[in-house]
């Protein structure tokens, strides 16, 4: 079994470390990306949902684009989503200019979107973006769904449309996305956005995973990637059980970004727990749960 298209594999949606005052911590980010690079991930995603893109100013996002690319030799993609198309295009132009392999874009949020509107939106972006790009489907956050039929249409029209992150808690949705896009573009990458769907994604013919747990245990997902290539079903079963166990992290605390940052801070020590989401601080009991789950202390 093989993983072929250029963007297939194990992705990490990197946290964006902040200092105690809530400012971007470039030193902490460099340490984090160094660790992810050493783990032999396939792609690092900058400023995804876990990377808190929606909480940063345009100037902060441009700063991160400029500074982070030199921090890792691993291929990198940056989320340039915004409700303002000129900002998307400015961020995308900068990302491609400084060497990112691709950009990623959510559909419009706040205003409800029909399928016809979504198709027109991505066609407009596809005509203007000067390099590879991904769509990001997260209906729970955007209020609209990028259907397999819509994505297959776009994939057939835009060769630079490289793939999609399908963050839908329904494996059949991702399965249909894989089948629909493979029928028109065998090189199109469909990535699952929920950790536990990595191995089912591969077995269905998909491209891999963008997993928040890769901020903490990237070696586990790399182990699954290598086991899949070898056809090692025993190891895949073991890893699936471990992924399921570690996924308990998402039920601890009120803000999953703060929770992930807290584990990184407590386990590796190079960053703070702070995020820009309010009310995510964890109780002593919750910290004990995390320590037990990830073997801290």
mmCIF file of C-alpha atoms in Angstrom:
data_model
loop_
_atom_site.group_PDB
_atom_site.id
_atom_site.type_symbol
_atom_site.label_atom_id
_atom_site.label_comp_id
_atom_site.label_asym_id
_atom_site.label_seq_id
_atom_site.Cartn_x
_atom_site.Cartn_y
_atom_site.Cartn_z
ATOM 1 C CA UNK A 1 0.000 0.000 0.000
ATOM 2 C CA UNK A 2 1.305 3.444 -0.878
ATOM 3 C CA UNK A 3 0.635 7.127 -0.247
ATOM 4 C CA UNK A 4 1.115 8.916 -3.556
ATOM 5 C CA UNK A 5 -0.032 12.535 -4.104
ATOM 6 C CA UNK A 6 2.363 15.225 -2.898
ATOM 7 C CA UNK A 7 0.164 16.407 -0.030
ATOM 8 C CA UNK A 8 -0.812 12.993 1.329
ATOM 9 C CA UNK A 9 0.223 11.843 4.778
ATOM 10 C CA UNK A 10 0.323 13.029 8.369
ATOM 11 C CA UNK A 11 -0.307 16.746 8.919
ATOM 12 C CA UNK A 12 -0.081 18.720 12.142
ATOM 13 C CA UNK A 13 -2.239 21.837 12.587
ATOM 14 C CA UNK A 14 0.336 23.587 14.738
ATOM 15 C CA UNK A 15 -0.513 25.536 17.843
ATOM 16 C CA UNK A 16 0.601 29.175 17.845
ATOM 17 C CA UNK A 17 2.451 29.713 21.144
ATOM 18 C CA UNK A 18 1.717 32.939 22.991
ATOM 19 C CA UNK A 19 3.694 34.535 25.821
ATOM 20 C CA UNK A 20 2.224 35.377 29.213
ATOM 21 C CA UNK A 21 0.972 38.705 27.849
ATOM 22 C CA UNK A 22 -0.856 37.044 24.973
ATOM 23 C CA UNK A 23 1.595 38.080 22.262
ATOM 24 C CA UNK A 24 2.929 35.701 19.600
ATOM 25 C CA UNK A 25 5.914 33.767 20.935
ATOM 26 C CA UNK A 26 8.175 33.163 17.947
ATOM 27 C CA UNK A 27 10.795 31.414 20.064
ATOM 28 C CA UNK A 28 8.201 28.967 21.355
ATOM 29 C CA UNK A 29 6.911 28.439 17.827
ATOM 30 C CA UNK A 30 10.406 27.681 16.558
ATOM 31 C CA UNK A 31 10.894 25.091 19.303
ATOM 32 C CA UNK A 32 7.532 23.521 18.512
ATOM 33 C CA UNK A 33 8.159 23.320 14.767
ATOM 34 C CA UNK A 34 11.609 21.875 15.436
ATOM 35 C CA UNK A 35 9.973 19.056 17.395
ATOM 36 C CA UNK A 36 7.354 18.434 14.712
ATOM 37 C CA UNK A 37 10.029 18.368 12.032
ATOM 38 C CA UNK A 38 12.049 15.800 13.984
ATOM 39 C CA UNK A 39 8.960 13.590 14.190
ATOM 40 C CA UNK A 40 9.004 13.253 10.351
ATOM 41 C CA UNK A 41 5.535 14.605 9.714
ATOM 42 C CA UNK A 42 4.594 15.125 6.082
ATOM 43 C CA UNK A 43 3.110 18.629 6.335
ATOM 44 C CA UNK A 44 2.768 21.350 8.980
ATOM 45 C CA UNK A 45 -0.349 23.529 8.808
ATOM 46 C CA UNK A 46 0.097 27.062 10.126
ATOM 47 C CA UNK A 47 -2.829 29.000 11.610
ATOM 48 C CA UNK A 48 -5.504 26.356 11.349
ATOM 49 C CA UNK A 49 -8.302 26.256 13.911
ATOM 50 C CA UNK A 50 -5.918 25.043 16.627
ATOM 51 C CA UNK A 51 -3.495 27.722 15.424
ATOM 52 C CA UNK A 52 -6.120 30.389 16.311
ATOM 53 C CA UNK A 53 -6.149 32.137 12.926
ATOM 54 C CA UNK A 54 -9.427 33.890 13.697
ATOM 55 C CA UNK A 55 -7.937 35.559 16.786
ATOM 56 C CA UNK A 56 -5.034 37.290 15.013
ATOM 57 C CA UNK A 57 -4.870 40.622 13.232
ATOM 58 C CA UNK A 58 -3.907 40.741 9.573
ATOM 59 C CA UNK A 59 -0.508 42.110 10.601
ATOM 60 C CA UNK A 60 0.039 39.236 13.056
ATOM 61 C CA UNK A 61 -0.921 36.704 10.405
ATOM 62 C CA UNK A 62 1.532 38.229 7.935
ATOM 63 C CA UNK A 63 4.220 38.153 10.633
ATOM 64 C CA UNK A 64 3.618 34.455 11.246
ATOM 65 C CA UNK A 65 3.706 33.707 7.516
ATOM 66 C CA UNK A 66 7.028 35.499 7.146
ATOM 67 C CA UNK A 67 8.711 34.082 10.260
ATOM 68 C CA UNK A 68 7.488 30.490 10.409
ATOM 69 C CA UNK A 69 8.477 29.280 6.948
ATOM 70 C CA UNK A 70 12.190 29.376 7.808
ATOM 71 C CA UNK A 71 11.613 27.407 11.034
ATOM 72 C CA UNK A 72 11.156 24.024 9.357
ATOM 73 C CA UNK A 73 12.294 22.146 6.266
ATOM 74 C CA UNK A 74 9.022 20.193 6.326
ATOM 75 C CA UNK A 75 6.459 21.188 3.676
ATOM 76 C CA UNK A 76 4.131 23.832 5.083
ATOM 77 C CA UNK A 77 0.625 25.016 4.266
ATOM 78 C CA UNK A 78 -0.965 28.124 5.741
ATOM 79 C CA UNK A 79 -4.638 28.760 6.428
ATOM 80 C CA UNK A 80 -5.502 32.135 4.877
ATOM 81 C CA UNK A 81 -9.238 32.036 5.617
ATOM 82 C CA UNK A 82 -11.044 35.313 6.222
ATOM 83 C CA UNK A 83 -14.431 36.890 5.644
ATOM 84 C CA UNK A 84 -12.641 39.483 3.488
ATOM 85 C CA UNK A 85 -11.491 38.274 0.046
ATOM 86 C CA UNK A 86 -8.782 40.968 -0.378
ATOM 87 C CA UNK A 87 -7.227 39.767 2.892
ATOM 88 C CA UNK A 88 -7.341 36.153 1.686
ATOM 89 C CA UNK A 89 -5.581 37.108 -1.521
ATOM 90 C CA UNK A 90 -2.961 39.208 0.266
ATOM 91 C CA UNK A 91 -2.184 36.398 2.713
ATOM 92 C CA UNK A 92 -2.109 33.816 -0.089
ATOM 93 C CA UNK A 93 0.206 35.917 -2.233
ATOM 94 C CA UNK A 94 2.619 36.354 0.672
ATOM 95 C CA UNK A 95 2.502 32.682 1.576
ATOM 96 C CA UNK A 96 3.342 31.554 -1.942
ATOM 97 C CA UNK A 97 5.984 34.270 -2.274
ATOM 98 C CA UNK A 98 7.918 33.145 0.822
ATOM 99 C CA UNK A 99 7.788 29.444 0.010
ATOM 100 C CA UNK A 100 4.692 27.758 1.447
ATOM 101 C CA UNK A 101 3.626 24.767 -0.584
ATOM 102 C CA UNK A 102 -0.067 25.719 -0.521
ATOM 103 C CA UNK A 103 -2.754 27.739 1.239
ATOM 104 C CA UNK A 104 -6.054 26.612 2.784
ATOM 105 C CA UNK A 105 -9.383 28.433 2.713
ATOM 106 C CA UNK A 106 -12.642 28.000 4.623
ATOM 107 C CA UNK A 107 -15.925 28.869 2.944
ATOM 108 C CA UNK A 108 -17.570 32.142 3.986
ATOM 109 C CA UNK A 109 -18.968 32.107 7.492
ATOM 110 C CA UNK A 110 -21.575 34.236 9.291
ATOM 111 C CA UNK A 111 -23.764 34.649 6.185
ATOM 112 C CA UNK A 112 -25.506 31.447 5.176
ATOM 113 C CA UNK A 113 -24.354 30.016 1.852
ATOM 114 C CA UNK A 114 -26.133 27.956 -0.768
ATOM 115 C CA UNK A 115 -24.246 25.451 -2.903
ATOM 116 C CA UNK A 116 -24.415 27.877 -5.818
ATOM 117 C CA UNK A 117 -22.850 30.621 -3.693
ATOM 118 C CA UNK A 118 -20.087 28.320 -2.489
ATOM 119 C CA UNK A 119 -19.282 27.260 -6.038
ATOM 120 C CA UNK A 120 -19.110 30.914 -7.159
ATOM 121 C CA UNK A 121 -16.930 31.817 -4.155
ATOM 122 C CA UNK A 122 -14.313 29.148 -4.764
ATOM 123 C CA UNK A 123 -14.352 29.750 -8.516
ATOM 124 C CA UNK A 124 -13.517 33.394 -7.857
ATOM 125 C CA UNK A 125 -10.663 32.415 -5.542
ATOM 126 C CA UNK A 126 -9.468 29.701 -7.911
ATOM 127 C CA UNK A 127 -9.108 32.219 -10.702
ATOM 128 C CA UNK A 128 -7.061 34.615 -8.556
ATOM 129 C CA UNK A 129 -4.840 32.486 -6.310
ATOM 130 C CA UNK A 130 -1.405 32.010 -7.834
ATOM 131 C CA UNK A 131 -0.437 28.606 -6.512
ATOM 132 C CA UNK A 132 -1.784 25.378 -4.959
ATOM 133 C CA UNK A 133 -4.738 25.713 -2.582
ATOM 134 C CA UNK A 134 -6.937 23.608 -0.342
ATOM 135 C CA UNK A 135 -10.535 23.990 0.758
ATOM 136 C CA UNK A 136 -11.365 23.551 4.437
ATOM 137 C CA UNK A 137 -14.748 22.006 5.223
ATOM 138 C CA UNK A 138 -15.858 22.522 8.833
ATOM 139 C CA UNK A 139 -19.672 22.786 8.821
ATOM 140 C CA UNK A 140 -19.895 22.912 12.618
ATOM 141 C CA UNK A 141 -18.050 26.245 12.511
ATOM 142 C CA UNK A 142 -19.095 27.734 9.167
ATOM 143 C CA UNK A 143 -22.741 26.675 8.995
ATOM 144 C CA UNK A 144 -22.383 25.320 5.457
ATOM 145 C CA UNK A 145 -21.152 22.069 3.963
ATOM 146 C CA UNK A 146 -18.817 21.598 1.026
ATOM 147 C CA UNK A 147 -20.451 18.589 -0.599
ATOM 148 C CA UNK A 148 -18.556 15.898 -2.516
ATOM 149 C CA UNK A 149 -20.302 16.939 -5.735
ATOM 150 C CA UNK A 150 -19.293 20.588 -5.325
ATOM 151 C CA UNK A 151 -15.660 19.719 -4.546
ATOM 152 C CA UNK A 152 -15.447 17.282 -7.463
ATOM 153 C CA UNK A 153 -16.699 20.033 -9.781
ATOM 154 C CA UNK A 154 -14.021 22.431 -8.545
ATOM 155 C CA UNK A 155 -11.318 19.739 -8.710
ATOM 156 C CA UNK A 156 -12.156 19.123 -12.359
ATOM 157 C CA UNK A 157 -11.938 22.855 -13.185
ATOM 158 C CA UNK A 158 -8.850 23.983 -11.229
ATOM 159 C CA UNK A 159 -5.618 21.954 -11.486
ATOM 160 C CA UNK A 160 -4.120 24.048 -8.646
ATOM 161 C CA UNK A 161 -6.939 22.964 -6.333
ATOM 162 C CA UNK A 162 -4.885 20.357 -4.476
ATOM 163 C CA UNK A 163 -7.261 18.961 -1.873
ATOM 164 C CA UNK A 164 -9.612 19.402 1.052
ATOM 165 C CA UNK A 165 -9.614 19.037 4.806
ATOM 166 C CA UNK A 166 -12.958 17.393 5.572
ATOM 167 C CA UNK A 167 -13.675 18.097 9.234
ATOM 168 C CA UNK A 168 -16.986 16.289 9.456
ATOM 169 C CA UNK A 169 -17.724 13.762 12.197
ATOM 170 C CA UNK A 170 -19.123 11.284 9.688
ATOM 171 C CA UNK A 171 -16.874 8.849 7.879
ATOM 172 C CA UNK A 172 -19.382 8.314 5.071
ATOM 173 C CA UNK A 173 -19.158 12.031 4.176
ATOM 174 C CA UNK A 174 -15.387 11.741 3.774
ATOM 175 C CA UNK A 175 -15.736 8.427 1.944
ATOM 176 C CA UNK A 176 -18.083 10.040 -0.576
ATOM 177 C CA UNK A 177 -15.658 12.963 -0.904
ATOM 178 C CA UNK A 178 -12.817 10.544 -1.696
ATOM 179 C CA UNK A 179 -14.833 8.612 -4.280
ATOM 180 C CA UNK A 180 -16.242 11.715 -5.986
ATOM 181 C CA UNK A 181 -12.899 13.475 -6.336
ATOM 182 C CA UNK A 182 -10.924 10.391 -7.358
ATOM 183 C CA UNK A 183 -13.332 9.942 -10.257
ATOM 184 C CA UNK A 184 -12.164 13.255 -11.737
ATOM 185 C CA UNK A 185 -8.700 13.826 -10.206
ATOM 186 C CA UNK A 186 -6.646 10.860 -8.946
ATOM 187 C CA UNK A 187 -4.051 13.307 -7.584
ATOM 188 C CA UNK A 188 -6.589 15.138 -5.378
ATOM 189 C CA UNK A 189 -5.947 14.847 -1.631
ATOM 190 C CA UNK A 190 -8.812 14.282 0.820
ATOM 191 C CA UNK A 191 -7.720 14.657 4.448
ATOM 192 C CA UNK A 192 -9.805 13.834 7.508
ATOM 193 C CA UNK A 193 -10.037 16.444 10.251
ATOM 194 C CA UNK A 194 -10.886 14.128 13.139
ATOM 195 C CA UNK A 195 -7.985 12.187 14.669
ATOM 196 C CA UNK A 196 -9.823 8.873 14.929
ATOM 197 C CA UNK A 197 -10.590 8.837 11.192
ATOM 198 C CA UNK A 198 -6.978 8.676 10.018
ATOM 199 C CA UNK A 199 -6.785 4.931 9.498
ATOM 200 C CA UNK A 200 -10.348 4.651 8.083
ATOM 201 C CA UNK A 201 -9.398 7.473 5.694
ATOM 202 C CA UNK A 202 -6.396 5.519 4.422
ATOM 203 C CA UNK A 203 -8.366 2.312 4.071
ATOM 204 C CA UNK A 204 -10.953 4.150 1.988
ATOM 205 C CA UNK A 205 -8.285 5.506 -0.371
ATOM 206 C CA UNK A 206 -7.953 8.977 1.168
ATOM 207 C CA UNK A 207 -4.880 11.117 1.639
ATOM 208 C CA UNK A 208 -4.427 11.163 5.398
ATOM 209 C CA UNK A 209 -5.086 13.301 8.440
ATOM 210 C CA UNK A 210 -4.793 16.793 9.883
ATOM 211 C CA UNK A 211 -4.747 15.874 13.554
ATOM 212 C CA UNK A 212 -4.595 18.109 16.626
ATOM 213 C CA UNK A 213 -3.031 15.247 18.574
ATOM 214 C CA UNK A 214 0.030 15.591 16.354
ATOM 215 C CA UNK A 215 0.986 18.586 18.491
ATOM 216 C CA UNK A 216 1.523 16.069 21.300
ATOM 217 C CA UNK A 217 2.054 12.552 19.895
ATOM 218 C CA UNK A 218 3.081 12.928 16.230
ATOM 219 C CA UNK A 219 5.155 9.761 16.425
ATOM 220 C CA UNK A 220 1.953 7.743 16.890
ATOM 221 C CA UNK A 221 0.484 8.901 13.576
ATOM 222 C CA UNK A 222 3.813 8.492 11.786
ATOM 223 C CA UNK A 223 3.885 4.926 13.117
ATOM 224 C CA UNK A 224 0.447 4.360 11.581
ATOM 225 C CA UNK A 225 1.612 5.820 8.269
ATOM 226 C CA UNK A 226 4.557 3.430 8.116
ATOM 227 C CA UNK A 227 2.446 0.460 9.207
ATOM 228 C CA UNK A 228 -0.061 1.188 6.440
ATOM 229 C CA UNK A 229 2.700 1.212 3.820
ATOM 230 C CA UNK A 230 3.927 -2.158 5.139
ATOM 231 C CA UNK A 231 0.421 -3.617 5.326
ATOM 232 C CA UNK A 232 0.906 -4.198 9.072
ATOM 233 C CA UNK A 233 -2.646 -4.667 10.333
ATOM 234 C CA UNK A 234 -1.613 -5.559 13.889
ATOM 235 C CA UNK A 235 0.193 -2.244 14.360
ATOM 236 C CA UNK A 236 -2.666 -0.315 12.755
ATOM 237 C CA UNK A 237 -5.088 -1.854 15.258
ATOM 238 C CA UNK A 238 -2.791 -0.931 18.149
ATOM 239 C CA UNK A 239 -2.429 2.640 16.942
ATOM 240 C CA UNK A 240 -6.184 3.026 16.390
ATOM 241 C CA UNK A 241 -6.782 2.049 20.011
ATOM 242 C CA UNK A 242 -4.168 4.557 21.192
ATOM 243 C CA UNK A 243 -5.640 7.340 19.054
ATOM 244 C CA UNK A 244 -9.075 6.589 20.486
ATOM 245 C CA UNK A 245 -7.716 6.710 24.019
ATOM 246 C CA UNK A 246 -5.847 9.989 23.502
ATOM 247 C CA UNK A 247 -8.915 11.547 21.877
ATOM 248 C CA UNK A 248 -10.354 11.848 25.372
ATOM 249 C CA UNK A 249 -8.426 15.141 25.451
ATOM 250 C CA UNK A 250 -11.237 16.821 23.521
ATOM 251 C CA UNK A 251 -13.675 16.230 26.390
ATOM 252 C CA UNK A 252 -11.423 17.892 28.991
ATOM 253 C CA UNK A 253 -11.963 21.600 29.565
ATOM 254 C CA UNK A 254 -14.077 24.192 27.772
ATOM 255 C CA UNK A 255 -11.618 25.172 25.016
ATOM 256 C CA UNK A 256 -9.751 22.459 23.129
ATOM 257 C CA UNK A 257 -7.066 24.917 21.977
ATOM 258 C CA UNK A 258 -6.139 25.824 25.547
ATOM 259 C CA UNK A 259 -6.265 22.152 26.530
ATOM 260 C CA UNK A 260 -3.842 21.120 23.769
ATOM 261 C CA UNK A 261 -1.539 24.044 24.576
ATOM 262 C CA UNK A 262 -1.613 23.042 28.230
ATOM 263 C CA UNK A 263 -0.468 19.508 27.447
ATOM 264 C CA UNK A 264 2.328 20.806 25.200
ATOM 265 C CA UNK A 265 3.460 23.216 27.924
ATOM 266 C CA UNK A 266 3.380 20.622 30.706
ATOM 267 C CA UNK A 267 4.949 17.806 28.678
ATOM 268 C CA UNK A 268 7.616 19.683 26.698
ATOM 269 C CA UNK A 269 8.156 22.937 28.603
ATOM 270 C CA UNK A 270 8.976 25.358 25.768
ATOM 271 C CA UNK A 271 5.660 27.239 25.557
ATOM 272 C CA UNK A 272 2.879 28.703 27.671
ATOM 273 C CA UNK A 273 -0.689 27.478 28.123
ATOM 274 C CA UNK A 274 -2.269 30.735 27.037
ATOM 275 C CA UNK A 275 -4.642 31.073 24.095
ATOM 276 C CA UNK A 276 -6.819 33.975 22.979
ATOM 277 C CA UNK A 277 -10.010 32.054 23.696
ATOM 278 C CA UNK A 278 -11.657 33.164 26.937
ATOM 279 C CA UNK A 279 -12.392 30.843 29.819
ATOM 280 C CA UNK A 280 -10.237 27.883 28.850
ATOM 281 C CA UNK A 281 -8.180 27.637 32.018
ATOM 282 C CA UNK A 282 -8.204 24.142 33.475
ATOM 283 C CA UNK A 283 -8.936 23.053 37.015
ATOM 284 C CA UNK A 284 -6.543 21.017 39.128
ATOM 285 C CA UNK A 285 -8.697 17.942 38.545
ATOM 286 C CA UNK A 286 -8.593 18.467 34.774
ATOM 287 C CA UNK A 287 -4.821 18.918 34.866
ATOM 288 C CA UNK A 288 -4.544 15.616 36.707
ATOM 289 C CA UNK A 289 -6.636 13.952 33.996
ATOM 290 C CA UNK A 290 -4.335 15.277 31.292
ATOM 291 C CA UNK A 291 -1.206 14.260 33.185
ATOM 292 C CA UNK A 292 -2.537 10.721 33.554
ATOM 293 C CA UNK A 293 -3.626 10.500 29.923
ATOM 294 C CA UNK A 294 -0.278 11.649 28.481
ATOM 295 C CA UNK A 295 2.103 10.317 31.110
ATOM 296 C CA UNK A 296 3.219 13.705 32.425
ATOM 297 C CA UNK A 297 5.116 13.939 35.680
#
